[in-house]
């Protein structure tokens, strides 16, 4: 699930994406871990940037764009 939220530190609209969870020992699906790892490495104007992430609350905070694929 992805939500549009306002970052209270910057007052900008950002995307908040919750991790998909599973019953594994860490509770996070492999696909979510791969997505986070790849996006952290990418630095290109056409790829959304990860602003922050939190393993305790299981979310990514990303740039938000008006359009959708």
mmCIF file of N, CA and C in Angstrom:
data_model
loop_
_atom_site.group_PDB
_atom_site.id
_atom_site.type_symbol
_atom_site.label_atom_id
_atom_site.label_comp_id
_atom_site.label_asym_id
_atom_site.label_seq_id
_atom_site.Cartn_x
_atom_site.Cartn_y
_atom_site.Cartn_z
ATOM 1 N N UNK A 1 0.832 -1.182 0.000
ATOM 2 C CA UNK A 1 0.000 0.000 0.000
ATOM 3 C C UNK A 1 0.876 1.245 0.000
ATOM 4 N N UNK A 2 0.488 2.225 -0.813
ATOM 5 C CA UNK A 2 1.224 3.486 -0.896
ATOM 6 C C UNK A 2 0.256 4.616 -0.566
ATOM 7 N N UNK A 3 0.708 5.537 0.282
ATOM 8 C CA UNK A 3 -0.127 6.650 0.721
ATOM 9 C C UNK A 3 0.590 7.959 0.436
ATOM 10 N N UNK A 4 -0.180 8.982 0.073
ATOM 11 C CA UNK A 4 0.366 10.330 -0.062
ATOM 12 C C UNK A 4 0.245 11.002 1.294
ATOM 13 N N UNK A 5 1.378 11.478 1.817
ATOM 14 C CA UNK A 5 1.392 12.114 3.137
ATOM 15 C C UNK A 5 2.251 13.372 3.072
ATOM 16 N N UNK A 6 2.124 14.213 4.083
ATOM 17 C CA UNK A 6 2.955 15.406 4.174
ATOM 18 C C UNK A 6 4.071 15.150 5.173
ATOM 19 N N UNK A 7 5.308 15.381 4.749
ATOM 20 C CA UNK A 7 6.461 15.247 5.636
ATOM 21 C C UNK A 7 6.477 16.469 6.546
ATOM 22 N N UNK A 8 6.338 16.273 7.846
ATOM 23 C CA UNK A 8 6.242 17.412 8.762
ATOM 24 C C UNK A 8 7.574 18.152 8.925
ATOM 25 N N UNK A 9 8.681 17.515 8.548
ATOM 26 C CA UNK A 9 9.982 18.179 8.635
ATOM 27 C C UNK A 9 10.197 19.141 7.474
ATOM 28 N N UNK A 10 9.725 18.748 6.264
ATOM 29 C CA UNK A 10 9.972 19.559 5.066
ATOM 30 C C UNK A 10 8.708 20.214 4.507
ATOM 31 N N UNK A 11 7.536 19.827 5.018
ATOM 32 C CA UNK A 11 6.238 20.304 4.509
ATOM 33 C C UNK A 11 6.022 19.960 3.041
ATOM 34 N N UNK A 12 6.643 18.897 2.564
ATOM 35 C CA UNK A 12 6.465 18.432 1.187
ATOM 36 C C UNK A 12 5.598 17.178 1.183
ATOM 37 N N UNK A 13 4.882 16.981 0.069
ATOM 38 C CA UNK A 13 4.096 15.769 -0.101
ATOM 39 C C UNK A 13 5.042 14.651 -0.532
ATOM 40 N N UNK A 14 4.974 13.528 0.151
ATOM 41 C CA UNK A 14 5.826 12.370 -0.142
ATOM 42 C C UNK A 14 4.961 11.116 -0.204
ATOM 43 N N UNK A 15 5.542 10.032 -0.666
ATOM 44 C CA UNK A 15 4.849 8.745 -0.721
ATOM 45 C C UNK A 15 5.340 7.871 0.430
ATOM 46 N N UNK A 16 4.408 7.300 1.148
ATOM 47 C CA UNK A 16 4.716 6.394 2.252
ATOM 48 C C UNK A 16 4.279 5.003 1.818
ATOM 49 N N UNK A 17 5.233 4.098 1.664
ATOM 50 C CA UNK A 17 4.929 2.742 1.220
ATOM 51 C C UNK A 17 5.211 1.770 2.351
ATOM 52 N N UNK A 18 4.192 0.995 2.699
ATOM 53 C CA UNK A 18 4.370 -0.005 3.756
ATOM 54 C C UNK A 18 4.990 -1.261 3.160
ATOM 55 N N UNK A 19 5.927 -1.856 3.877
ATOM 56 C CA UNK A 19 6.526 -3.131 3.471
ATOM 57 C C UNK A 19 5.451 -4.206 3.433
ATOM 58 N N UNK A 20 5.638 -5.169 2.573
ATOM 59 C CA UNK A 20 4.812 -6.379 2.625
ATOM 60 C C UNK A 20 5.434 -7.287 3.678
ATOM 61 N N UNK A 21 4.609 -7.832 4.541
ATOM 62 C CA UNK A 21 5.128 -8.678 5.614
ATOM 63 C C UNK A 21 4.788 -10.138 5.354
ATOM 64 N N UNK A 22 5.542 -10.993 5.998
ATOM 65 C CA UNK A 22 5.307 -12.432 5.900
ATOM 66 C C UNK A 22 5.632 -13.053 7.256
ATOM 67 N N UNK A 23 5.577 -14.355 7.321
ATOM 68 C CA UNK A 23 5.800 -15.030 8.601
ATOM 69 C C UNK A 23 7.259 -15.422 8.828
ATOM 70 N N UNK A 24 8.165 -14.887 8.025
ATOM 71 C CA UNK A 24 9.592 -15.190 8.209
ATOM 72 C C UNK A 24 10.086 -14.562 9.514
ATOM 73 N N UNK A 25 11.295 -14.877 9.896
ATOM 74 C CA UNK A 25 11.811 -14.423 11.180
ATOM 75 C C UNK A 25 11.869 -12.894 11.289
ATOM 76 N N UNK A 26 12.165 -12.198 10.178
ATOM 77 C CA UNK A 26 12.202 -10.743 10.214
ATOM 78 C C UNK A 26 10.864 -10.125 9.855
ATOM 79 N N UNK A 27 9.947 -10.902 9.291
ATOM 80 C CA UNK A 27 8.617 -10.404 8.998
ATOM 81 C C UNK A 27 8.491 -9.610 7.718
ATOM 82 N N UNK A 28 9.554 -9.491 6.919
ATOM 83 C CA UNK A 28 9.523 -8.709 5.687
ATOM 84 C C UNK A 28 9.760 -9.643 4.510
ATOM 85 N N UNK A 29 8.931 -9.527 3.478
ATOM 86 C CA UNK A 29 9.098 -10.376 2.296
ATOM 87 C C UNK A 29 10.409 -10.064 1.583
ATOM 88 N N UNK A 30 10.970 -11.075 0.927
ATOM 89 C CA UNK A 30 12.217 -10.900 0.175
ATOM 90 C C UNK A 30 12.075 -9.844 -0.901
ATOM 91 N N UNK A 31 10.917 -9.772 -1.551
ATOM 92 C CA UNK A 31 10.727 -8.796 -2.630
ATOM 93 C C UNK A 31 10.809 -7.361 -2.106
ATOM 94 N N UNK A 32 10.346 -7.123 -0.890
ATOM 95 C CA UNK A 32 10.441 -5.785 -0.293
ATOM 96 C C UNK A 32 11.887 -5.432 0.027
ATOM 97 N N UNK A 33 12.636 -6.406 0.500
ATOM 98 C CA UNK A 33 14.053 -6.182 0.801
ATOM 99 C C UNK A 33 14.825 -5.897 -0.483
ATOM 100 N N UNK A 34 14.526 -6.659 -1.547
ATOM 101 C CA UNK A 34 15.176 -6.425 -2.840
ATOM 102 C C UNK A 34 14.827 -5.037 -3.375
ATOM 103 N N UNK A 35 13.555 -4.652 -3.289
ATOM 104 C CA UNK A 35 13.131 -3.344 -3.790
ATOM 105 C C UNK A 35 13.878 -2.228 -3.076
ATOM 106 N N UNK A 36 13.949 -2.285 -1.759
ATOM 107 C CA UNK A 36 14.649 -1.267 -0.994
ATOM 108 C C UNK A 36 16.130 -1.236 -1.351
ATOM 109 N N UNK A 37 16.762 -2.394 -1.448
ATOM 110 C CA UNK A 37 18.194 -2.465 -1.770
ATOM 111 C C UNK A 37 18.494 -1.859 -3.130
ATOM 112 N N UNK A 38 17.677 -2.177 -4.122
ATOM 113 C CA UNK A 38 17.898 -1.666 -5.482
ATOM 114 C C UNK A 38 17.658 -0.160 -5.547
ATOM 115 N N UNK A 39 16.559 0.302 -4.947
ATOM 116 C CA UNK A 39 16.250 1.735 -5.005
ATOM 117 C C UNK A 39 17.287 2.573 -4.265
ATOM 118 N N UNK A 40 17.872 2.038 -3.196
ATOM 119 C CA UNK A 40 18.923 2.775 -2.486
ATOM 120 C C UNK A 40 20.157 2.960 -3.356
ATOM 121 N N UNK A 41 20.422 2.008 -4.260
ATOM 122 C CA UNK A 41 21.602 2.080 -5.128
ATOM 123 C C UNK A 41 21.398 2.959 -6.350
ATOM 124 N N UNK A 42 20.167 3.153 -6.764
ATOM 125 C CA UNK A 42 19.868 3.872 -8.000
ATOM 126 C C UNK A 42 19.975 5.381 -7.799
ATOM 127 N N UNK A 43 20.623 6.026 -8.764
ATOM 128 C CA UNK A 43 20.711 7.485 -8.772
ATOM 129 C C UNK A 43 20.490 7.948 -10.206
ATOM 130 N N UNK A 44 19.226 8.108 -10.574
ATOM 131 C CA UNK A 44 18.857 8.492 -11.933
ATOM 132 C C UNK A 44 17.617 9.366 -11.850
ATOM 133 N N UNK A 45 17.506 10.407 -12.687
ATOM 134 C CA UNK A 45 16.346 11.309 -12.595
ATOM 135 C C UNK A 45 15.004 10.634 -12.885
ATOM 136 N N UNK A 46 14.989 9.491 -13.560
ATOM 137 C CA UNK A 46 13.737 8.806 -13.881
ATOM 138 C C UNK A 46 13.342 7.754 -12.847
ATOM 139 N N UNK A 47 14.105 7.620 -11.783
ATOM 140 C CA UNK A 47 13.820 6.621 -10.742
ATOM 141 C C UNK A 47 13.539 7.337 -9.436
ATOM 142 N N UNK A 48 12.441 6.973 -8.803
ATOM 143 C CA UNK A 48 12.050 7.586 -7.532
ATOM 144 C C UNK A 48 13.121 7.328 -6.481
ATOM 145 N N UNK A 49 13.410 8.360 -5.693
ATOM 146 C CA UNK A 49 14.434 8.245 -4.660
ATOM 147 C C UNK A 49 13.801 7.861 -3.315
ATOM 148 N N UNK A 50 14.507 6.998 -2.596
ATOM 149 C CA UNK A 50 14.119 6.655 -1.228
ATOM 150 C C UNK A 50 14.631 7.773 -0.328
ATOM 151 N N UNK A 51 13.735 8.434 0.388
ATOM 152 C CA UNK A 51 14.141 9.503 1.295
ATOM 153 C C UNK A 51 14.552 8.943 2.645
ATOM 154 N N UNK A 52 13.827 7.930 3.110
ATOM 155 C CA UNK A 52 14.186 7.244 4.355
ATOM 156 C C UNK A 52 13.406 5.942 4.434
ATOM 157 N N UNK A 53 13.786 5.125 5.380
ATOM 158 C CA UNK A 53 13.077 3.871 5.618
ATOM 159 C C UNK A 53 13.232 3.513 7.089
ATOM 160 N N UNK A 54 12.311 2.732 7.577
ATOM 161 C CA UNK A 54 12.324 2.357 8.984
ATOM 162 C C UNK A 54 11.959 0.884 9.116
ATOM 163 N N UNK A 55 12.857 0.096 9.655
ATOM 164 C CA UNK A 55 12.605 -1.340 9.820
ATOM 165 C C UNK A 55 11.643 -1.631 10.962
ATOM 166 N N UNK A 56 11.607 -0.771 11.981
ATOM 167 C CA UNK A 56 10.705 -1.004 13.112
ATOM 168 C C UNK A 56 9.246 -0.825 12.722
ATOM 169 N N UNK A 57 8.962 0.228 11.932
ATOM 170 C CA UNK A 57 7.585 0.504 11.534
ATOM 171 C C UNK A 57 7.262 -0.028 10.141
ATOM 172 N N UNK A 58 8.263 -0.585 9.453
ATOM 173 C CA UNK A 58 8.100 -1.246 8.164
ATOM 174 C C UNK A 58 7.531 -0.336 7.082
ATOM 175 N N UNK A 59 8.271 0.753 6.771
ATOM 176 C CA UNK A 59 7.841 1.626 5.680
ATOM 177 C C UNK A 59 9.034 2.207 4.929
ATOM 178 N N UNK A 60 8.775 2.630 3.666
ATOM 179 C CA UNK A 60 9.700 3.442 2.868
ATOM 180 C C UNK A 60 9.076 4.824 2.783
ATOM 181 N N UNK A 61 9.869 5.862 2.832
ATOM 182 C CA UNK A 61 9.420 7.213 2.545
ATOM 183 C C UNK A 61 10.099 7.609 1.247
ATOM 184 N N UNK A 62 9.288 7.892 0.202
ATOM 185 C CA UNK A 62 9.834 8.141 -1.138
ATOM 186 C C UNK A 62 9.311 9.457 -1.688
ATOM 187 N N UNK A 63 9.950 9.926 -2.749
ATOM 188 C CA UNK A 63 9.450 11.080 -3.473
ATOM 189 C C UNK A 63 8.064 10.761 -4.000
ATOM 190 N N UNK A 64 7.238 11.760 -4.129
ATOM 191 C CA UNK A 64 5.892 11.568 -4.644
ATOM 192 C C UNK A 64 5.740 12.291 -5.983
ATOM 193 N N UNK A 65 5.044 11.653 -6.915
ATOM 194 C CA UNK A 65 4.776 12.243 -8.222
ATOM 195 C C UNK A 65 3.286 12.166 -8.498
ATOM 196 N N UNK A 66 2.796 13.097 -9.276
ATOM 197 C CA UNK A 66 1.373 13.178 -9.574
ATOM 198 C C UNK A 66 0.898 12.083 -10.510
ATOM 199 N N UNK A 67 1.756 11.627 -11.415
ATOM 200 C CA UNK A 67 1.324 10.637 -12.409
ATOM 201 C C UNK A 67 1.547 9.228 -11.906
ATOM 202 N N UNK A 68 0.885 8.284 -12.597
ATOM 203 C CA UNK A 68 0.975 6.876 -12.266
ATOM 204 C C UNK A 68 1.187 6.103 -13.559
ATOM 205 N N UNK A 69 1.945 5.025 -13.487
ATOM 206 C CA UNK A 69 2.155 4.226 -14.691
ATOM 207 C C UNK A 69 0.959 3.349 -14.894
#
